[in-house]
Tab-separated table of N, CA and C in Angstrom:
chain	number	residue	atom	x	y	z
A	153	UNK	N	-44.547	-51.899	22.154
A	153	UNK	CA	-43.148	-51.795	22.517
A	153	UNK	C	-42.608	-50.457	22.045
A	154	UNK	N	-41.749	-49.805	22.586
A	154	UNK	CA	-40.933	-48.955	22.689
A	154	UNK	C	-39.918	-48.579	21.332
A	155	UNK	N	-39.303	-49.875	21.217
A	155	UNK	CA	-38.581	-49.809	20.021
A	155	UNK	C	-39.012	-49.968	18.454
A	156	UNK	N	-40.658	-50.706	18.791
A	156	UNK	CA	-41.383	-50.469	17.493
A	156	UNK	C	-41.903	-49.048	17.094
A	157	UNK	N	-41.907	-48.087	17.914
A	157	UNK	CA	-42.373	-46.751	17.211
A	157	UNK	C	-41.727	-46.152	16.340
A	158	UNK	N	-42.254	-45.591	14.965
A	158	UNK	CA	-41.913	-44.854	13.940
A	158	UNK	C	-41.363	-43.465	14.676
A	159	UNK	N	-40.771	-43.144	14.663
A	159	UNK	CA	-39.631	-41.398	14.789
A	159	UNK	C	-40.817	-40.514	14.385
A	160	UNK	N	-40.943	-39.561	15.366
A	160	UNK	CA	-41.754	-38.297	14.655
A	160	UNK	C	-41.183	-37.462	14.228
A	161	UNK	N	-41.817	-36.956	13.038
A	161	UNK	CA	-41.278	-35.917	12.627
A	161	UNK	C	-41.226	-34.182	13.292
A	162	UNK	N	-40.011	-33.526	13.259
A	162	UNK	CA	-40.167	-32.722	14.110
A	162	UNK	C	-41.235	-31.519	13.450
A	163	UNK	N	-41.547	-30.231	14.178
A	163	UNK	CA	-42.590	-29.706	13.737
A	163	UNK	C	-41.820	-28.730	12.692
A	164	UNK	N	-42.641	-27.782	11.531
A	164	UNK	CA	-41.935	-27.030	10.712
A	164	UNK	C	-41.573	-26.105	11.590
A	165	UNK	N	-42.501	-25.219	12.550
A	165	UNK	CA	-41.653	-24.142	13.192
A	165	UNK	C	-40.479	-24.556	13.863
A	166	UNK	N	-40.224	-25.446	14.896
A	166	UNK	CA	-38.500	-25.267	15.184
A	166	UNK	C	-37.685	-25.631	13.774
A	167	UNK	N	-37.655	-26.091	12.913
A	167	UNK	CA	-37.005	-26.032	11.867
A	167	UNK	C	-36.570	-24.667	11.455
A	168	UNK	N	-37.868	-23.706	10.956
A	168	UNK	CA	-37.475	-22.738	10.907
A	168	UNK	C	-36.826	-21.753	11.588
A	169	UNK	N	-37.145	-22.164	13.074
A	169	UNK	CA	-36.308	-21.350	14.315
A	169	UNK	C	-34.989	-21.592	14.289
A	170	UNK	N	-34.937	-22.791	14.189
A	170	UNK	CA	-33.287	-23.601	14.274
A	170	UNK	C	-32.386	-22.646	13.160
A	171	UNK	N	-33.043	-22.282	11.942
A	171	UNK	CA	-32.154	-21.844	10.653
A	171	UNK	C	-32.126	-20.622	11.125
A	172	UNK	N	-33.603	-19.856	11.587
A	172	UNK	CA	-32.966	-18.727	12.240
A	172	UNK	C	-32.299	-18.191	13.111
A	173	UNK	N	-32.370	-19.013	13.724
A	173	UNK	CA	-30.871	-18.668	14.864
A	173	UNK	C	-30.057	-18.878	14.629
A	174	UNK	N	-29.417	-19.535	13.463
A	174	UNK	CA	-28.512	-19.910	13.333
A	174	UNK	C	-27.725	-18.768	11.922
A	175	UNK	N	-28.871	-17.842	11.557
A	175	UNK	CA	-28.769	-16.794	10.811
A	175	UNK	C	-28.370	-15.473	11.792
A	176	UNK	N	-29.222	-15.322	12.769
A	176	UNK	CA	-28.578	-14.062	13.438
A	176	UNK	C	-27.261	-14.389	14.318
A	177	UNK	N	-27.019	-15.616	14.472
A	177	UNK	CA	-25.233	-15.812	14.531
A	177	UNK	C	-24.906	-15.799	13.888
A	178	UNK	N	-24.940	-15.876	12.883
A	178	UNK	CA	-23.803	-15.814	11.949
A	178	UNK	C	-23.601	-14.004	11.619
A	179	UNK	N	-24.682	-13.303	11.604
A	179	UNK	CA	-24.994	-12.195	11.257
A	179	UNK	C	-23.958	-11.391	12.814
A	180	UNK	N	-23.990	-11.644	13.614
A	180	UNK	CA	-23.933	-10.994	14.776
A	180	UNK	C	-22.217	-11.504	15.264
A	181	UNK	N	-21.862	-12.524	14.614
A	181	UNK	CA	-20.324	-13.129	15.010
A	181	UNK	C	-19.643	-12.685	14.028
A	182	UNK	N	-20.589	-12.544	12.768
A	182	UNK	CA	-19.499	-13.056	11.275
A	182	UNK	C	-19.338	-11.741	10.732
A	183	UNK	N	-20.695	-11.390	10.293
A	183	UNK	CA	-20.972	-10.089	8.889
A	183	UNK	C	-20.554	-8.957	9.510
A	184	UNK	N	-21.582	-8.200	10.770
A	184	UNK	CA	-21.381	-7.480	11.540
A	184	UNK	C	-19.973	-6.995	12.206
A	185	UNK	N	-19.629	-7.606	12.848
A	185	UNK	CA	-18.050	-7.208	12.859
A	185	UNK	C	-17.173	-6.698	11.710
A	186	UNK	N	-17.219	-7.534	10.859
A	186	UNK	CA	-16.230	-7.582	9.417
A	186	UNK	C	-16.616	-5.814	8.639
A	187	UNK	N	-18.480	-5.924	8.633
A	187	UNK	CA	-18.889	-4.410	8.517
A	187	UNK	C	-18.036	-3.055	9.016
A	188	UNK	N	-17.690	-3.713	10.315
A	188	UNK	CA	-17.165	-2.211	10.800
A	188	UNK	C	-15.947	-2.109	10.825
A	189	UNK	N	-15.509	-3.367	10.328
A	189	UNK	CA	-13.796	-3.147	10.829
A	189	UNK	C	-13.582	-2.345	9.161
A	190	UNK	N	-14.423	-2.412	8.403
A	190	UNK	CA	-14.553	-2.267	6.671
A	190	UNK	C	-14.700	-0.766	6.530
A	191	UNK	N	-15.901	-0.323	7.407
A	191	UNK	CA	-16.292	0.996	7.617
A	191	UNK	C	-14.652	1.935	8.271
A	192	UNK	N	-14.614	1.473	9.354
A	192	UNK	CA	-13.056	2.117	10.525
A	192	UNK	C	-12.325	2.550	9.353
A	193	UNK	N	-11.565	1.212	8.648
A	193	UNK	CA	-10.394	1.221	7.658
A	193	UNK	C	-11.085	2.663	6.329
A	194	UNK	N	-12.005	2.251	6.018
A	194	UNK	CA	-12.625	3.620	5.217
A	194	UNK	C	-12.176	4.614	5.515
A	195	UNK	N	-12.930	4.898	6.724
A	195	UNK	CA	-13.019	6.162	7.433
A	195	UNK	C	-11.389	6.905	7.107
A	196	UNK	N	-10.700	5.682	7.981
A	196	UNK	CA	-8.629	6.146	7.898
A	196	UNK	C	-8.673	6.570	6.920
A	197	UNK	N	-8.708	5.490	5.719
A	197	UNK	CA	-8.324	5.942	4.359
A	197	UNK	C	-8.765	7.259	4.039
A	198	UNK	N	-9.939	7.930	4.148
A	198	UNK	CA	-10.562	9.240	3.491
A	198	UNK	C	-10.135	10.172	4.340
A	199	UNK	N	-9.785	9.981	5.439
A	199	UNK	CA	-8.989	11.016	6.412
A	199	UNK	C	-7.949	10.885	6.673
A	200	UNK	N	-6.785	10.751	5.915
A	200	UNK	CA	-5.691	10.941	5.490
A	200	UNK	C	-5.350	12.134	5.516
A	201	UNK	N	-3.685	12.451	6.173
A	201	UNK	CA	-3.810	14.019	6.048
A	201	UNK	C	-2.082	14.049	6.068
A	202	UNK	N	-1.306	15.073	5.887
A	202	UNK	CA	0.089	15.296	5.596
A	202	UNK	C	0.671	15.233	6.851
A	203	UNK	N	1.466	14.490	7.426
A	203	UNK	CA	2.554	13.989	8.545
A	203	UNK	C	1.583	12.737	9.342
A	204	UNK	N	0.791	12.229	8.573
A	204	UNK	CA	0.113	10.921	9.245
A	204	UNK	C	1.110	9.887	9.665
A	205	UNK	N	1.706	8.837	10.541
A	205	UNK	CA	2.550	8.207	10.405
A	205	UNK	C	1.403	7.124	10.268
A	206	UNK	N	1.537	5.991	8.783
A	206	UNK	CA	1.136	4.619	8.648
A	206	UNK	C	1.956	3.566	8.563
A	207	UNK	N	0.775	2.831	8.217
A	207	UNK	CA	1.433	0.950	7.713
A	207	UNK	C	0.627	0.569	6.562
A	208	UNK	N	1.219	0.415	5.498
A	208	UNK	CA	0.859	-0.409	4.199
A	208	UNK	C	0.568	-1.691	4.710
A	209	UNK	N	-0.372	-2.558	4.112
A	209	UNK	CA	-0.117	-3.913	4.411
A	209	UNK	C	0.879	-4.394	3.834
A	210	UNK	N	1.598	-4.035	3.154
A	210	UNK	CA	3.004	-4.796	3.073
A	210	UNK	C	3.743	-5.035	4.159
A	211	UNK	N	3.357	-4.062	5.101
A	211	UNK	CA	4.482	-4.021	6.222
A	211	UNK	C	5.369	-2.828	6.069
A	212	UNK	N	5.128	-1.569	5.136
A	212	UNK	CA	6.718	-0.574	4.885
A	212	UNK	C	5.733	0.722	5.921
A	213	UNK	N	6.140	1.431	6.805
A	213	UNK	CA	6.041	2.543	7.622
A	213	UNK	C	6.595	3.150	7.321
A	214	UNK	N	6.165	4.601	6.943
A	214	UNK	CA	6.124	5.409	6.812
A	214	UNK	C	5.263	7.175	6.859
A	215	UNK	N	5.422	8.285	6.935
A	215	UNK	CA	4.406	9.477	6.762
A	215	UNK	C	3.890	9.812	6.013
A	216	UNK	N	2.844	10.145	5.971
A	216	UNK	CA	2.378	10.516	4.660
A	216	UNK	C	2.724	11.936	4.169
A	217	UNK	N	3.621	12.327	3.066
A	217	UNK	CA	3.717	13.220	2.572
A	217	UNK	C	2.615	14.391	1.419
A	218	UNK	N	2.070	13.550	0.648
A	218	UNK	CA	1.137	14.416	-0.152
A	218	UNK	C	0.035	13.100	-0.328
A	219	UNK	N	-1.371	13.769	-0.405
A	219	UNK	CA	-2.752	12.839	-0.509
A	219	UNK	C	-3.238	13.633	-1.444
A	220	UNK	N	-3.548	12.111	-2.676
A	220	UNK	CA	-3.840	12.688	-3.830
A	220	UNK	C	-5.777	11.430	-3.476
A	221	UNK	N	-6.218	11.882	-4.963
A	221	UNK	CA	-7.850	11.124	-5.180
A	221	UNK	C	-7.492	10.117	-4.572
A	222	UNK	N	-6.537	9.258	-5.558
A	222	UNK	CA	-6.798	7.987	-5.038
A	222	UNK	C	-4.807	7.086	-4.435
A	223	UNK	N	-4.145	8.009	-4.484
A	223	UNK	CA	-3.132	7.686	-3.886
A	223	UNK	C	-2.315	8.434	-2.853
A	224	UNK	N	-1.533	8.326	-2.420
A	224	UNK	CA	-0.470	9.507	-1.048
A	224	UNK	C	1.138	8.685	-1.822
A	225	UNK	N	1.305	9.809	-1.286
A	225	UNK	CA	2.904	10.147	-1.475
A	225	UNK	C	3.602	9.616	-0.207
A	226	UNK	N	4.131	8.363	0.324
A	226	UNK	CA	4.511	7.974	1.464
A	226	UNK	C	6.079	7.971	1.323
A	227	UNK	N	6.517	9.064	2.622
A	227	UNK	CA	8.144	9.218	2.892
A	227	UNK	C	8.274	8.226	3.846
A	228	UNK	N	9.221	7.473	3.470
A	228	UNK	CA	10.038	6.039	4.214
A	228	UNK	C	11.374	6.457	4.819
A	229	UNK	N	12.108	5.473	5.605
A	229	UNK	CA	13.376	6.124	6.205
A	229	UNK	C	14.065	6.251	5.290
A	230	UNK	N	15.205	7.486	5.109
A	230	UNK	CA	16.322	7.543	4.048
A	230	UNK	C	15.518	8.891	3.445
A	231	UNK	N	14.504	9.321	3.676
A	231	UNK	CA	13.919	10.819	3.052
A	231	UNK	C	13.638	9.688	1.550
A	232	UNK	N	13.171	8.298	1.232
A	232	UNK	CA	12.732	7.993	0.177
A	232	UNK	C	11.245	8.325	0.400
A	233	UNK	N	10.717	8.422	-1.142
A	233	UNK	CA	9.418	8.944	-1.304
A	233	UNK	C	8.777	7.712	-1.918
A	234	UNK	N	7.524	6.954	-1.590
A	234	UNK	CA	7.245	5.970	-2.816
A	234	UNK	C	5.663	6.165	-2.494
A	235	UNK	N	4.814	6.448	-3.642
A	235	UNK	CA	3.582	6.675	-4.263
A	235	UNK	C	2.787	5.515	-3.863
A	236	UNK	N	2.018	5.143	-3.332
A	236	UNK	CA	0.649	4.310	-2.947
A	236	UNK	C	-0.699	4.641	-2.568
A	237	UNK	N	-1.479	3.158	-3.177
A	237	UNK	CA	-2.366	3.179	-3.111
A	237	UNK	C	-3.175	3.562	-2.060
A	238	UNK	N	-4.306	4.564	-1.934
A	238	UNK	CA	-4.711	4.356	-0.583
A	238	UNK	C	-5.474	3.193	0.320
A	239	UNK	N	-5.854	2.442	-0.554
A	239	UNK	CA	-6.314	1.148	-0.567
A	239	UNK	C	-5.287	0.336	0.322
A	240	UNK	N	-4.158	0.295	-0.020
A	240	UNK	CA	-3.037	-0.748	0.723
A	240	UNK	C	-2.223	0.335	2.042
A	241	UNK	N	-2.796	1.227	2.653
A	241	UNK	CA	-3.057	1.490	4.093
A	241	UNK	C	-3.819	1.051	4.937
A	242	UNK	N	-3.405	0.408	5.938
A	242	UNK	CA	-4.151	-0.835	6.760
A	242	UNK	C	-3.717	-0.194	8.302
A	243	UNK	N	-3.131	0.560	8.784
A	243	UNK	CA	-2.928	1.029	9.865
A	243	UNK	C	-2.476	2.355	10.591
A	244	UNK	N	-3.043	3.271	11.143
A	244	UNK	CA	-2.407	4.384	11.587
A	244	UNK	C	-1.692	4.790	12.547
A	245	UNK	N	-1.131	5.717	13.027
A	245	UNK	CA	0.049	5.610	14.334
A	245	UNK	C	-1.011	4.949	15.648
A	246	UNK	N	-2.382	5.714	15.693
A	246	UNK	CA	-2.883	5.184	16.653
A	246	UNK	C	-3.480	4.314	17.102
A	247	UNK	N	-3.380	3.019	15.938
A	247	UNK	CA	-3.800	2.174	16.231
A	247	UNK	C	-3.240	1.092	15.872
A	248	UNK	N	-1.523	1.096	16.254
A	248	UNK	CA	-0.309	-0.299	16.201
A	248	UNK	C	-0.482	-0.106	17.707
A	249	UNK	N	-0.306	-1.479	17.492
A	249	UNK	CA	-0.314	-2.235	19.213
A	249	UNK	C	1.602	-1.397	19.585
A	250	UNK	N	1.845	-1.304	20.790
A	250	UNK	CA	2.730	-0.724	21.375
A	250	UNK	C	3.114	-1.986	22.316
A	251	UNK	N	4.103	-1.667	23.110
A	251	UNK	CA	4.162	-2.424	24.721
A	251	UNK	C	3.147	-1.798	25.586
A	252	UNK	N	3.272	-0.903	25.389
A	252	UNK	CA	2.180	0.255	26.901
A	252	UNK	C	1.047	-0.646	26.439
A	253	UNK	N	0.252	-0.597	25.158
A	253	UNK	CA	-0.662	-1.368	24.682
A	253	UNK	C	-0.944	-2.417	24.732
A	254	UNK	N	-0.095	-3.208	24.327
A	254	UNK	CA	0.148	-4.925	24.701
A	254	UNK	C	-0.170	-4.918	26.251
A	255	UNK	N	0.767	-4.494	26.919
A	255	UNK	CA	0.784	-4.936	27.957
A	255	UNK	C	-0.540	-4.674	29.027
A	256	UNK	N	-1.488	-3.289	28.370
A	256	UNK	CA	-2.756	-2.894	29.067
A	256	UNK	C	-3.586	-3.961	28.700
A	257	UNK	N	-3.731	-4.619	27.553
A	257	UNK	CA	-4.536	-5.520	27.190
A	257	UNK	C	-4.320	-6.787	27.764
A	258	UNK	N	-3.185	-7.138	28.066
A	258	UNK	CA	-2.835	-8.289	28.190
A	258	UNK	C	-3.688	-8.361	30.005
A	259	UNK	N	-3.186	-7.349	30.612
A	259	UNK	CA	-3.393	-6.546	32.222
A	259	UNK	C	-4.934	-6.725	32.297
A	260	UNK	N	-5.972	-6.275	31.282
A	260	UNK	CA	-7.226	-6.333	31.035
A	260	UNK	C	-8.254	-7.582	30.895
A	261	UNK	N	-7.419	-8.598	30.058
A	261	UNK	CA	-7.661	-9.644	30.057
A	261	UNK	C	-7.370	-10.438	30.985
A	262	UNK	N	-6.299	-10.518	31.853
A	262	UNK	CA	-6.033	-10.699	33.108
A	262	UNK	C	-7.603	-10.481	34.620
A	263	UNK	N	-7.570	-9.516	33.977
A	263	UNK	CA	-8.969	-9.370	34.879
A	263	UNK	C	-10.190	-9.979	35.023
A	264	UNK	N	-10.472	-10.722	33.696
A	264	UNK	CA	-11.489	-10.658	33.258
A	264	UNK	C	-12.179	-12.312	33.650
């Protein structure tokens, strides 16, 4: 009968296949991406230069006035000056989403 058979056990290689595939997704969805978005933000940070317009992750916009080792001198509206980290720069003029922007992407995805 049918329902008297013992379950086989599956073989070791798809086991091991199974974990590995399930390693280069994760590698290829997860790590990989996160790598470069890590690398990009670097890059900004070390090429920093005087009239940059950014974004702190706080959210405060402003230019960059003077770039020191490890901080810039960021002018805010009102001609205020306030000293930060370069670390907590997370965005440059050319790369905040806009409307022209929004709306090409949105237009793009539309297509797709």
């Amino acid at each position: 009968m049918i329902f008297l058979q013992t379950p086989t056990e599956p073989n070791g290689w798809t086991t091991y296949a199974f974990f590995g595939a399930m390693l280069l997704v994760f590698y290829f969805f997860m790590i990989r991406p996160q790598n470069k978005k890590r690398k990009k933000l670097e890059e900004l940070r070390n090429n920093l230069k005087k009239g940059d317009s950014v974004q702190t992750i706080g959210g405060i916009h402003g230019k960059v006035a003077e770039v020191k080792e490890t901080t810039i001198l960021l002018q805010v509206e009102g001609g205020v000056k306030l000293i930060v980290e370069k670390s907590a720069v997370s965005l440059d003029s050319s790369t905040q989403l806009t409307d022209e922007t929004a709306g090409n992407a949105a237009m793009g995805a539309a297509k797709k």
